[in-house]
Amino acid sequence: NVTITINGNQYAVPSDLTVLEAARTVGIDIPTLCFLKDINEVGACRVCVVEVEGARALQASCVLPVREGMVVKTNNQRVRNARKTTVELILANHNRECTTCVRSKNCELQSVSEELGIRDIRYTGAKREGKYDNFSHSIVRDSSKCILCGRCVSACKNVQGIGILDFVNRGFETTVGPAFEVSMKDAPCIYCGQCMVVCPVGALTEKPAIDKVWDALEDPKKHVIVQSAPAVRAALGEEFGYPIGTNVTGKLASALRNLGFDKIFDTNWAADVTIMEEGTELLGRLQNGGKLPMITSCSPGWVRFIEFNYPDLLDHLSSCKSPQNMFGALAKSYYAEKNNIDPKDIFVVSVMPCTSKKSEIERPELAVEGVRDVDVSITTRELARMIKEARMEFDKLEDGTFDPFMGDYSGAGVIFGATGGVMEAAIRTVADVLTGEDLENVDYTAVRGVEGIKEATVNIAGKDIKVAVAHNTKNAAIILDKIRAGEADYHFVEIMACPGGCVNGGGQPIQPASVRNVIDIRAERAKALYSEDAALTVRKSHKNPEIKRLYDEYLGEPNSHKAHDLLHTHYYA
Ligand code: HC0
Ligand code: SF4
């Protein structure tokens, strides 16, 4: 410990803290704008400055280590004035169209300027000319709102290990974007959206698609089906004031019902289908000397990552479409046939925690006979906006249920939304198949949790199955390098592009740094899924009666010819 004086009081604090952390541990808050714990600790914005006795200039507290005997003032007039000047200068060069900005009321610049009591901006002058790029299907980049905090740069480079975004140009023209400011459409960006969820302002946002959904709902000729991804229910509540980690499945169903969809179904059901297809594919590869390890293919950001960076390893990917697209393909074939509806009149909307899904649905091969699997994909955040626009009082909604048929799911389908969930779901089914039993233990805890890479050996019917789970693409690269070097003896690998898996996807509600710095939102949201799984009676995909029916009445066997036509795909080097 060291002794440090903050605002006239002495405190003993651990010696490895920064002044910012030390102050916060003793209940003294210092405002920040660029700081994001473990991700962006660079002292760029200087909103967190403090006065340190003996130092002439004010110091950025987020990168200033505590020292024995240090005397710090965090909130005198000099400090406050400096912070105001800093924020005013940022605002002077910021496109302040708050009333129409999608981040209004969830903007850290707005909050800090309000907290500092900024009422007018003393600096006027040239504004940097912004670049507006909405050419990709996933991301809109509006550099007129960028405040150069560097968080997106750090998230992309240090968390994801990718490095699409960086500071470009010089001096007054400095901005953040892809090299040469090419469109995000033309950069090898995986559209994971991890840059978006750390952006404190509206410089990086999802490509909006709500209008297409409203239009479809108004169109009497369209039969509009919605599917909601596993992780949506673990986070949607945050948009309506619920604590992080609250499961809102029932209210989600009611909200979708009120919006007027013809059917409200669940991607979880398709996740169960995926387990049947992918599990069977794995057993086939194990028995027939196929390419191992087999790697999951459901996270579209991850698929883009391997296509761009490890094209030589593409034959390790499962040929399964993602549950999102399996759902769409089956809605427009199985459901259409059972209900006598022309597939061309069916409009499938997906609600996803993901921004990469918006691009996935546009992949040319993800259609059956010219009919797109999925027509529109919106994020959890966009669904929240629709609910608000429809003026529903979310907290007053009764708990509803999804429609039967493609809305019935097992616990295995639910946990897909957390890192390790697909693996656990697969093991539950593969273990039953290999042993020929209905195994009682379904909790494979070794693959749960937020550790970056998890490895486990599961003994099934006397055979050791070696598995690995990685989340975020930096960890994925570690596994891929091992495979490439011939040093990996896994049979099956799960990879999700986002840290924590889909619960922390780029389309989820955005929590400000003040929350992210103290709460592991990945772990909290994952708990919401594991508890729903534990509460369900059917927890294995192959035990879901609606899955049995799908195969009995329509597909035949998993990996059948028909299943291949509808549910499997290919990749591009
Ligand atoms: Fe996921 Fe999925 S689990 S990728 O994270 O597999 O987005 O939630 O919908 O498709 O099911 C996202 C979440 C999905 C898919 C499923 C998979
Ligand atoms: Fe990087 Fe992902 Fe953002 Fe693309 S979407 S710039 S890969 S963090």
mmCIF file of N, CA, C and O in Angstrom, residues 398-488:
data_model
loop_
_atom_site.group_PDB
_atom_site.id
_atom_site.type_symbol
_atom_site.label_atom_id
_atom_site.label_comp_id
_atom_site.label_asym_id
_atom_site.label_seq_id
_atom_site.Cartn_x
_atom_site.Cartn_y
_atom_site.Cartn_z
ATOM 1 N N GLU A 398 -47.250 -8.276 -19.930
ATOM 2 C CA GLU A 398 -47.380 -9.606 -19.343
ATOM 3 C C GLU A 398 -46.315 -10.518 -19.969
ATOM 4 O O GLU A 398 -45.922 -10.281 -21.104
ATOM 5 N N ASP A 399 -45.924 -11.546 -19.244
ATOM 6 C CA ASP A 399 -45.014 -12.511 -19.861
ATOM 7 C C ASP A 399 -45.781 -13.345 -20.881
ATOM 8 O O ASP A 399 -46.762 -14.000 -20.540
ATOM 9 N N GLY A 400 -45.335 -13.309 -22.113
ATOM 10 C CA GLY A 400 -45.990 -14.095 -23.157
ATOM 11 C C GLY A 400 -45.139 -15.302 -23.530
ATOM 12 O O GLY A 400 -44.117 -15.580 -22.900
ATOM 13 N N THR A 401 -45.583 -16.019 -24.553
ATOM 14 C CA THR A 401 -44.805 -17.176 -25.015
ATOM 15 C C THR A 401 -44.638 -17.091 -26.533
ATOM 16 O O THR A 401 -45.442 -16.460 -27.223
ATOM 17 N N PHE A 402 -43.618 -17.747 -27.014
ATOM 18 C CA PHE A 402 -43.408 -17.833 -28.453
ATOM 19 C C PHE A 402 -44.419 -18.808 -29.038
ATOM 20 O O PHE A 402 -44.976 -19.644 -28.326
ATOM 21 N N ASP A 403 -44.649 -18.685 -30.334
ATOM 22 C CA ASP A 403 -45.595 -19.592 -30.966
ATOM 23 C C ASP A 403 -44.998 -20.995 -31.046
ATOM 24 O O ASP A 403 -43.793 -21.157 -31.226
ATOM 25 N N PRO A 404 -45.875 -21.994 -30.926
ATOM 26 C CA PRO A 404 -45.375 -23.363 -31.058
ATOM 27 C C PRO A 404 -44.853 -23.619 -32.476
ATOM 28 O O PRO A 404 -44.911 -22.739 -33.315
ATOM 29 N N PHE A 405 -44.386 -24.800 -32.720
ATOM 30 C CA PHE A 405 -43.835 -25.205 -33.999
ATOM 31 C C PHE A 405 -42.369 -24.751 -34.055
ATOM 32 O O PHE A 405 -41.507 -25.420 -33.509
ATOM 33 N N MET A 406 -42.091 -23.589 -34.631
ATOM 34 C CA MET A 406 -40.685 -23.169 -34.696
ATOM 35 C C MET A 406 -40.310 -22.251 -33.532
ATOM 36 O O MET A 406 -39.295 -21.562 -33.579
ATOM 37 N N GLY A 407 -41.146 -22.239 -32.515
ATOM 38 C CA GLY A 407 -40.827 -21.431 -31.334
ATOM 39 C C GLY A 407 -40.568 -22.296 -30.114
ATOM 40 O O GLY A 407 -40.365 -21.788 -29.013
ATOM 41 N N ASP A 408 -40.577 -23.615 -30.298
ATOM 42 C CA ASP A 408 -40.315 -24.522 -29.171
ATOM 43 C C ASP A 408 -38.844 -24.908 -29.154
ATOM 44 O O ASP A 408 -38.327 -25.419 -30.139
ATOM 45 N N TYR A 409 -38.208 -24.680 -28.037
ATOM 46 C CA TYR A 409 -36.763 -24.926 -28.004
ATOM 47 C C TYR A 409 -36.331 -25.619 -26.727
ATOM 48 O O TYR A 409 -37.066 -25.648 -25.739
ATOM 49 N N SER A 410 -35.128 -26.165 -26.772
ATOM 50 C CA SER A 410 -34.562 -26.824 -25.588
ATOM 51 C C SER A 410 -33.578 -25.880 -24.898
ATOM 52 O O SER A 410 -33.184 -24.852 -25.460
ATOM 53 N N GLY A 411 -33.157 -26.273 -23.719
ATOM 54 C CA GLY A 411 -32.144 -25.493 -22.996
ATOM 55 C C GLY A 411 -30.841 -25.403 -23.766
ATOM 56 O O GLY A 411 -30.104 -24.411 -23.673
ATOM 57 N N ALA A 412 -30.569 -26.432 -24.559
ATOM 58 C CA ALA A 412 -29.343 -26.414 -25.366
ATOM 59 C C ALA A 412 -29.361 -25.246 -26.348
ATOM 60 O O ALA A 412 -28.348 -24.590 -26.580
ATOM 61 N N GLY A 413 -30.551 -24.974 -26.896
ATOM 62 C CA GLY A 413 -30.674 -23.855 -27.824
ATOM 63 C C GLY A 413 -30.454 -22.518 -27.142
ATOM 64 O O GLY A 413 -29.870 -21.601 -27.721
ATOM 65 N N VAL A 414 -30.902 -22.421 -25.896
ATOM 66 C CA VAL A 414 -30.781 -21.147 -25.166
ATOM 67 C C VAL A 414 -29.318 -20.755 -24.961
ATOM 68 O O VAL A 414 -28.928 -19.603 -25.158
ATOM 69 N N ILE A 415 -28.505 -21.742 -24.555
ATOM 70 C CA ILE A 415 -27.133 -21.392 -24.159
ATOM 71 C C ILE A 415 -26.214 -21.099 -25.337
ATOM 72 O O ILE A 415 -25.071 -20.684 -25.148
ATOM 73 N N PHE A 416 -26.703 -21.274 -26.556
ATOM 74 C CA PHE A 416 -25.921 -20.880 -27.735
ATOM 75 C C PHE A 416 -25.403 -19.448 -27.625
ATOM 76 O O PHE A 416 -24.384 -19.098 -28.196
ATOM 77 N N GLY A 417 -26.142 -18.620 -26.911
ATOM 78 C CA GLY A 417 -25.801 -17.202 -26.871
ATOM 79 C C GLY A 417 -24.598 -16.857 -26.009
ATOM 80 O O GLY A 417 -24.172 -15.703 -25.988
ATOM 81 N N ALA A 418 -24.043 -17.812 -25.286
ATOM 82 C CA ALA A 418 -22.870 -17.520 -24.450
ATOM 83 C C ALA A 418 -21.685 -18.342 -24.942
ATOM 84 O O ALA A 418 -21.867 -19.452 -25.456
ATOM 85 N N THR A 419 -20.488 -17.821 -24.786
ATOM 86 C CA THR A 419 -19.313 -18.588 -25.204
ATOM 87 C C THR A 419 -19.308 -19.956 -24.524
ATOM 88 O O THR A 419 -19.553 -20.057 -23.322
ATOM 89 N N GLY A 420 -19.068 -20.996 -25.295
ATOM 90 C CA GLY A 420 -19.078 -22.360 -24.769
ATOM 91 C C GLY A 420 -20.424 -23.038 -24.893
ATOM 92 O O GLY A 420 -20.542 -24.254 -24.754
ATOM 93 N N GLY A 421 -21.450 -22.260 -25.194
ATOM 94 C CA GLY A 421 -22.802 -22.809 -25.233
ATOM 95 C C GLY A 421 -23.041 -23.779 -26.381
ATOM 96 O O GLY A 421 -23.685 -24.818 -26.208
ATOM 97 N N VAL A 422 -22.526 -23.446 -27.540
ATOM 98 C CA VAL A 422 -22.719 -24.338 -28.687
ATOM 99 C C VAL A 422 -22.001 -25.665 -28.408
ATOM 100 O O VAL A 422 -22.519 -26.751 -28.654
ATOM 101 N N MET A 423 -20.806 -25.555 -27.843
ATOM 102 C CA MET A 423 -20.039 -26.760 -27.514
ATOM 103 C C MET A 423 -20.809 -27.633 -26.528
ATOM 104 O O MET A 423 -20.961 -28.837 -26.715
ATOM 105 N N GLU A 424 -21.308 -27.003 -25.466
ATOM 106 C CA GLU A 424 -22.024 -27.772 -24.451
ATOM 107 C C GLU A 424 -23.277 -28.417 -25.041
ATOM 108 O O GLU A 424 -23.575 -29.584 -24.782
ATOM 109 N N ALA A 425 -23.991 -27.648 -25.847
ATOM 110 C CA ALA A 425 -25.199 -28.178 -26.479
ATOM 111 C C ALA A 425 -24.851 -29.374 -27.365
ATOM 112 O O ALA A 425 -25.552 -30.392 -27.371
ATOM 113 N N ALA A 426 -23.752 -29.258 -28.094
ATOM 114 C CA ALA A 426 -23.344 -30.344 -28.991
ATOM 115 C C ALA A 426 -22.959 -31.582 -28.188
ATOM 116 O O ALA A 426 -23.350 -32.707 -28.526
ATOM 117 N N ILE A 427 -22.222 -31.371 -27.103
ATOM 118 C CA ILE A 427 -21.788 -32.531 -26.313
ATOM 119 C C ILE A 427 -23.005 -33.259 -25.727
ATOM 120 O O ILE A 427 -23.046 -34.489 -25.684
ATOM 121 N N ARG A 428 -24.000 -32.488 -25.291
ATOM 122 C CA ARG A 428 -25.201 -33.128 -24.732
ATOM 123 C C ARG A 428 -25.806 -34.131 -25.726
ATOM 124 O O ARG A 428 -26.236 -35.206 -25.345
ATOM 125 N N THR A 429 -25.826 -33.752 -26.985
ATOM 126 C CA THR A 429 -26.432 -34.635 -27.988
ATOM 127 C C THR A 429 -25.468 -35.737 -28.433
ATOM 128 O O THR A 429 -25.822 -36.915 -28.474
ATOM 129 N N VAL A 430 -24.228 -35.344 -28.709
ATOM 130 C CA VAL A 430 -23.255 -36.340 -29.186
ATOM 131 C C VAL A 430 -23.051 -37.433 -28.127
ATOM 132 O O VAL A 430 -22.950 -38.616 -28.444
ATOM 133 N N ALA A 431 -23.050 -37.046 -26.860
ATOM 134 C CA ALA A 431 -22.843 -38.027 -25.787
ATOM 135 C C ALA A 431 -23.988 -39.047 -25.762
ATOM 136 O O ALA A 431 -23.758 -40.249 -25.602
ATOM 137 N N ASP A 432 -25.210 -38.567 -25.931
ATOM 138 C CA ASP A 432 -26.346 -39.498 -25.953
ATOM 139 C C ASP A 432 -26.256 -40.433 -27.151
ATOM 140 O O ASP A 432 -26.514 -41.633 -27.050
ATOM 141 N N VAL A 433 -25.861 -39.880 -28.294
ATOM 142 C CA VAL A 433 -25.790 -40.701 -29.501
ATOM 143 C C VAL A 433 -24.724 -41.780 -29.345
ATOM 144 O O VAL A 433 -24.945 -42.956 -29.612
ATOM 145 N N LEU A 434 -23.548 -41.378 -28.858
ATOM 146 C CA LEU A 434 -22.446 -42.330 -28.779
ATOM 147 C C LEU A 434 -22.667 -43.401 -27.706
ATOM 148 O O LEU A 434 -22.262 -44.539 -27.864
ATOM 149 N N THR A 435 -23.301 -43.003 -26.599
ATOM 150 C CA THR A 435 -23.522 -43.993 -25.538
ATOM 151 C C THR A 435 -24.815 -44.766 -25.761
ATOM 152 O O THR A 435 -25.014 -45.820 -25.164
ATOM 153 N N GLY A 436 -25.685 -44.232 -26.590
ATOM 154 C CA GLY A 436 -26.991 -44.851 -26.774
ATOM 155 C C GLY A 436 -27.868 -44.697 -25.544
ATOM 156 O O GLY A 436 -28.852 -45.414 -25.357
ATOM 157 N N GLU A 437 -27.515 -43.754 -24.671
ATOM 158 C CA GLU A 437 -28.307 -43.568 -23.448
ATOM 159 C C GLU A 437 -28.899 -42.168 -23.412
ATOM 160 O O GLU A 437 -28.573 -41.324 -24.225
ATOM 161 N N ASP A 438 -29.748 -41.978 -22.407
ATOM 162 C CA ASP A 438 -30.290 -40.640 -22.160
ATOM 163 C C ASP A 438 -29.577 -40.136 -20.904
ATOM 164 O O ASP A 438 -30.053 -40.309 -19.793
ATOM 165 N N LEU A 439 -28.386 -39.572 -21.097
ATOM 166 C CA LEU A 439 -27.525 -39.240 -19.951
ATOM 167 C C LEU A 439 -28.165 -38.165 -19.071
ATOM 168 O O LEU A 439 -28.753 -37.211 -19.568
ATOM 169 N N GLU A 440 -28.008 -38.388 -17.779
ATOM 170 C CA GLU A 440 -28.664 -37.481 -16.852
ATOM 171 C C GLU A 440 -27.897 -36.177 -16.692
ATOM 172 O O GLU A 440 -28.470 -35.092 -16.635
ATOM 173 N N ASN A 441 -26.572 -36.277 -16.637
ATOM 174 C CA ASN A 441 -25.792 -35.054 -16.457
ATOM 175 C C ASN A 441 -25.710 -34.298 -17.776
ATOM 176 O O ASN A 441 -25.232 -34.814 -18.778
ATOM 177 N N VAL A 442 -26.191 -33.073 -17.764
ATOM 178 C CA VAL A 442 -26.100 -32.279 -18.988
ATOM 179 C C VAL A 442 -25.242 -31.031 -18.777
ATOM 180 O O VAL A 442 -25.101 -30.207 -19.673
ATOM 181 N N ASP A 443 -24.693 -30.870 -17.587
ATOM 182 C CA ASP A 443 -23.918 -29.663 -17.292
ATOM 183 C C ASP A 443 -22.428 -29.901 -17.544
ATOM 184 O O ASP A 443 -21.763 -30.564 -16.760
ATOM 185 N N TYR A 444 -21.943 -29.367 -18.639
ATOM 186 C CA TYR A 444 -20.513 -29.494 -18.948
ATOM 187 C C TYR A 444 -19.854 -28.167 -18.615
ATOM 188 O O TYR A 444 -19.633 -27.318 -19.480
ATOM 189 N N THR A 445 -19.555 -27.998 -17.330
ATOM 190 C CA THR A 445 -19.135 -26.674 -16.858
ATOM 191 C C THR A 445 -17.727 -26.286 -17.314
ATOM 192 O O THR A 445 -17.377 -25.113 -17.293
ATOM 193 N N ALA A 446 -16.937 -27.268 -17.748
ATOM 194 C CA ALA A 446 -15.569 -26.950 -18.168
ATOM 195 C C ALA A 446 -15.535 -26.011 -19.363
ATOM 196 O O ALA A 446 -14.561 -25.298 -19.581
ATOM 197 N N VAL A 447 -16.602 -25.987 -20.149
ATOM 198 C CA VAL A 447 -16.602 -25.105 -21.319
ATOM 199 C C VAL A 447 -17.351 -23.793 -21.073
ATOM 200 O O VAL A 447 -17.525 -22.978 -21.964
ATOM 201 N N ARG A 448 -17.793 -23.589 -19.826
ATOM 202 C CA ARG A 448 -18.481 -22.329 -19.489
ATOM 203 C C ARG A 448 -17.474 -21.289 -18.996
ATOM 204 O O ARG A 448 -16.347 -21.613 -18.667
ATOM 205 N N GLY A 449 -17.947 -20.054 -18.916
ATOM 206 C CA GLY A 449 -17.120 -18.999 -18.324
ATOM 207 C C GLY A 449 -16.433 -18.138 -19.361
ATOM 208 O O GLY A 449 -16.443 -18.442 -20.553
ATOM 209 N N VAL A 450 -15.818 -17.050 -18.886
ATOM 210 C CA VAL A 450 -15.313 -16.031 -19.810
ATOM 211 C C VAL A 450 -13.798 -16.102 -20.052
ATOM 212 O O VAL A 450 -13.215 -15.194 -20.641
ATOM 213 N N GLU A 451 -13.174 -17.177 -19.624
ATOM 214 C CA GLU A 451 -11.759 -17.349 -19.949
ATOM 215 C C GLU A 451 -11.609 -17.372 -21.479
ATOM 216 O O GLU A 451 -12.441 -17.957 -22.172
ATOM 217 N N GLY A 452 -10.555 -16.772 -21.990
ATOM 218 C CA GLY A 452 -10.417 -16.577 -23.433
ATOM 219 C C GLY A 452 -10.400 -17.853 -24.247
ATOM 220 O O GLY A 452 -11.032 -17.954 -25.299
ATOM 221 N N ILE A 453 -9.645 -18.832 -23.768
ATOM 222 C CA ILE A 453 -9.600 -20.121 -24.456
ATOM 223 C C ILE A 453 -9.847 -21.200 -23.411
ATOM 224 O O ILE A 453 -9.194 -21.228 -22.373
ATOM 225 N N LYS A 454 -10.822 -22.059 -23.677
ATOM 226 C CA LYS A 454 -11.115 -23.146 -22.748
ATOM 227 C C LYS A 454 -10.852 -24.466 -23.469
ATOM 228 O O LYS A 454 -11.229 -24.607 -24.628
ATOM 229 N N GLU A 455 -10.204 -25.372 -22.797
ATOM 230 C CA GLU A 455 -9.967 -26.684 -23.394
ATOM 231 C C GLU A 455 -10.520 -27.735 -22.453
ATOM 232 O O GLU A 455 -10.492 -27.554 -21.238
ATOM 233 N N ALA A 456 -11.023 -28.821 -23.005
ATOM 234 C CA ALA A 456 -11.528 -29.886 -22.151
ATOM 235 C C ALA A 456 -11.451 -31.201 -22.908
ATOM 236 O O ALA A 456 -11.451 -31.221 -24.139
ATOM 237 N N THR A 457 -11.339 -32.266 -22.151
ATOM 238 C CA THR A 457 -11.420 -33.591 -22.744
ATOM 239 C C THR A 457 -12.631 -34.270 -22.126
ATOM 240 O O THR A 457 -12.752 -34.341 -20.907
ATOM 241 N N VAL A 458 -13.545 -34.677 -22.978
ATOM 242 C CA VAL A 458 -14.756 -35.317 -22.472
ATOM 243 C C VAL A 458 -14.697 -36.781 -22.871
ATOM 244 O O VAL A 458 -14.529 -37.106 -24.047
ATOM 245 N N ASN A 459 -14.823 -37.640 -21.861
ATOM 246 C CA ASN A 459 -14.817 -39.059 -22.184
ATOM 247 C C ASN A 459 -16.240 -39.526 -22.447
ATOM 248 O O ASN A 459 -17.102 -39.474 -21.593
ATOM 249 N N ILE A 460 -16.468 -39.957 -23.671
ATOM 250 C CA ILE A 460 -17.803 -40.418 -24.043
ATOM 251 C C ILE A 460 -17.700 -41.837 -24.586
ATOM 252 O O ILE A 460 -16.966 -42.080 -25.539
ATOM 253 N N ALA A 461 -18.427 -42.735 -23.946
ATOM 254 C CA ALA A 461 -18.445 -44.136 -24.377
ATOM 255 C C ALA A 461 -17.020 -44.654 -24.575
ATOM 256 O O ALA A 461 -16.709 -45.301 -25.577
ATOM 257 N N GLY A 462 -16.155 -44.325 -23.635
ATOM 258 C CA GLY A 462 -14.793 -44.846 -23.671
ATOM 259 C C GLY A 462 -13.882 -44.119 -24.647
ATOM 260 O O GLY A 462 -12.717 -44.487 -24.820
ATOM 261 N N LYS A 463 -14.400 -43.074 -25.280
ATOM 262 C CA LYS A 463 -13.569 -42.352 -26.235
ATOM 263 C C LYS A 463 -13.329 -40.927 -25.732
ATOM 264 O O LYS A 463 -14.249 -40.276 -25.263
ATOM 265 N N ASP A 464 -12.086 -40.481 -25.816
ATOM 266 C CA ASP A 464 -11.778 -39.127 -25.391
ATOM 267 C C ASP A 464 -12.032 -38.149 -26.537
ATOM 268 O O ASP A 464 -11.415 -38.261 -27.596
ATOM 269 N N ILE A 465 -12.943 -37.229 -26.288
ATOM 270 C CA ILE A 465 -13.189 -36.178 -27.290
ATOM 271 C C ILE A 465 -12.536 -34.906 -26.768
ATOM 272 O O ILE A 465 -12.865 -34.428 -25.678
ATOM 273 N N LYS A 466 -11.605 -34.363 -27.541
ATOM 274 C CA LYS A 466 -10.914 -33.143 -27.113
ATOM 275 C C LYS A 466 -11.563 -31.927 -27.768
ATOM 276 O O LYS A 466 -11.715 -31.893 -28.986
ATOM 277 N N VAL A 467 -11.917 -30.990 -26.920
ATOM 278 C CA VAL A 467 -12.605 -29.817 -27.452
ATOM 279 C C VAL A 467 -11.912 -28.535 -27.009
ATOM 280 O O VAL A 467 -11.184 -28.522 -26.019
ATOM 281 N N ALA A 468 -12.145 -27.491 -27.750
ATOM 282 C CA ALA A 468 -11.653 -26.167 -27.365
ATOM 283 C C ALA A 468 -12.713 -25.141 -27.703
ATOM 284 O O ALA A 468 -13.485 -25.313 -28.645
ATOM 285 N N VAL A 469 -12.747 -24.080 -26.893
ATOM 286 C CA VAL A 469 -13.707 -22.995 -27.089
ATOM 287 C C VAL A 469 -12.929 -21.687 -27.053
ATOM 288 O O VAL A 469 -12.153 -21.454 -26.122
ATOM 289 N N ALA A 470 -13.109 -20.864 -28.063
ATOM 290 C CA ALA A 470 -12.442 -19.559 -28.055
ATOM 291 C C ALA A 470 -13.454 -18.482 -28.383
ATOM 292 O O ALA A 470 -14.345 -18.689 -29.204
ATOM 293 N N HIS A 471 -13.327 -17.364 -27.707
ATOM 294 C CA HIS A 471 -14.170 -16.230 -28.069
ATOM 295 C C HIS A 471 -13.299 -15.004 -28.206
ATOM 296 O O HIS A 471 -12.300 -14.856 -27.531
ATOM 297 N N ASN A 472 -13.694 -14.155 -29.086
ATOM 298 C CA ASN A 472 -13.019 -13.003 -29.682
ATOM 299 C C ASN A 472 -11.989 -13.510 -30.686
ATOM 300 O O ASN A 472 -11.464 -14.617 -30.559
ATOM 301 N N THR A 473 -11.744 -12.725 -31.708
ATOM 302 C CA THR A 473 -10.944 -13.262 -32.811
ATOM 303 C C THR A 473 -9.450 -13.307 -32.491
ATOM 304 O O THR A 473 -8.708 -14.034 -33.144
ATOM 305 N N LYS A 474 -9.028 -12.555 -31.484
ATOM 306 C CA LYS A 474 -7.621 -12.658 -31.100
ATOM 307 C C LYS A 474 -7.339 -14.061 -30.534
ATOM 308 O O LYS A 474 -6.322 -14.687 -30.857
ATOM 309 N N ASN A 475 -8.269 -14.562 -29.714
ATOM 310 C CA ASN A 475 -8.117 -15.922 -29.197
ATOM 311 C C ASN A 475 -8.316 -16.949 -30.302
ATOM 312 O O ASN A 475 -7.661 -17.997 -30.319
ATOM 313 N N ALA A 476 -9.218 -16.650 -31.222
ATOM 314 C CA ALA A 476 -9.436 -17.564 -32.341
ATOM 315 C C ALA A 476 -8.135 -17.750 -33.120
ATOM 316 O O ALA A 476 -7.776 -18.867 -33.511
ATOM 317 N N ALA A 477 -7.418 -16.652 -33.314
ATOM 318 C CA ALA A 477 -6.170 -16.725 -34.078
ATOM 319 C C ALA A 477 -5.152 -17.643 -33.391
ATOM 320 O O ALA A 477 -4.395 -18.360 -34.058
ATOM 321 N N ILE A 478 -5.150 -17.646 -32.070
ATOM 322 C CA ILE A 478 -4.211 -18.511 -31.346
ATOM 323 C C ILE A 478 -4.501 -19.970 -31.661
ATOM 324 O O ILE A 478 -3.605 -20.774 -31.948
ATOM 325 N N ILE A 479 -5.792 -20.313 -31.663
ATOM 326 C CA ILE A 479 -6.176 -21.696 -31.977
ATOM 327 C C ILE A 479 -5.844 -22.022 -33.434
ATOM 328 O O ILE A 479 -5.328 -23.099 -33.750
ATOM 329 N N LEU A 480 -6.141 -21.079 -34.318
ATOM 330 C CA LEU A 480 -5.905 -21.339 -35.740
ATOM 331 C C LEU A 480 -4.410 -21.516 -36.031
ATOM 332 O O LEU A 480 -4.020 -22.360 -36.840
ATOM 333 N N ASP A 481 -3.588 -20.707 -35.355
ATOM 334 C CA ASP A 481 -2.140 -20.862 -35.556
ATOM 335 C C ASP A 481 -1.681 -22.254 -35.122
ATOM 336 O O ASP A 481 -0.836 -22.871 -35.762
ATOM 337 N N LYS A 482 -2.267 -22.729 -34.029
ATOM 338 C CA LYS A 482 -1.927 -24.078 -33.555
ATOM 339 C C LYS A 482 -2.342 -25.139 -34.577
ATOM 340 O O LYS A 482 -1.604 -26.081 -34.854
ATOM 341 N N ILE A 483 -3.540 -24.950 -35.115
ATOM 342 C CA ILE A 483 -4.030 -25.926 -36.101
ATOM 343 C C ILE A 483 -3.126 -25.899 -37.336
ATOM 344 O O ILE A 483 -2.688 -26.934 -37.844
ATOM 345 N N ARG A 484 -2.815 -24.683 -37.768
ATOM 346 C CA ARG A 484 -1.978 -24.539 -38.962
ATOM 347 C C ARG A 484 -0.617 -25.188 -38.754
ATOM 348 O O ARG A 484 -0.069 -25.820 -39.661
ATOM 349 N N ALA A 485 -0.095 -25.066 -37.547
ATOM 350 C CA ALA A 485 1.228 -25.631 -37.255
ATOM 351 C C ALA A 485 1.168 -27.129 -36.965
ATOM 352 O O ALA A 485 2.181 -27.761 -36.665
ATOM 353 N N GLY A 486 -0.037 -27.681 -37.016
ATOM 354 C CA GLY A 486 -0.181 -29.114 -36.754
ATOM 355 C C GLY A 486 -0.018 -29.462 -35.282
ATOM 356 O O GLY A 486 0.274 -30.597 -34.919
ATOM 357 N N GLU A 487 -0.216 -28.464 -34.412
ATOM 358 C CA GLU A 487 -0.011 -28.718 -32.978
ATOM 359 C C GLU A 487 -1.310 -28.863 -32.195
ATOM 360 O O GLU A 487 -1.288 -28.892 -30.966
ATOM 361 N N ALA A 488 -2.428 -28.918 -32.883
ATOM 362 C CA ALA A 488 -3.700 -29.021 -32.167
ATOM 363 C C ALA A 488 -4.295 -30.401 -32.383
ATOM 364 O O ALA A 488 -4.429 -30.845 -33.522
#
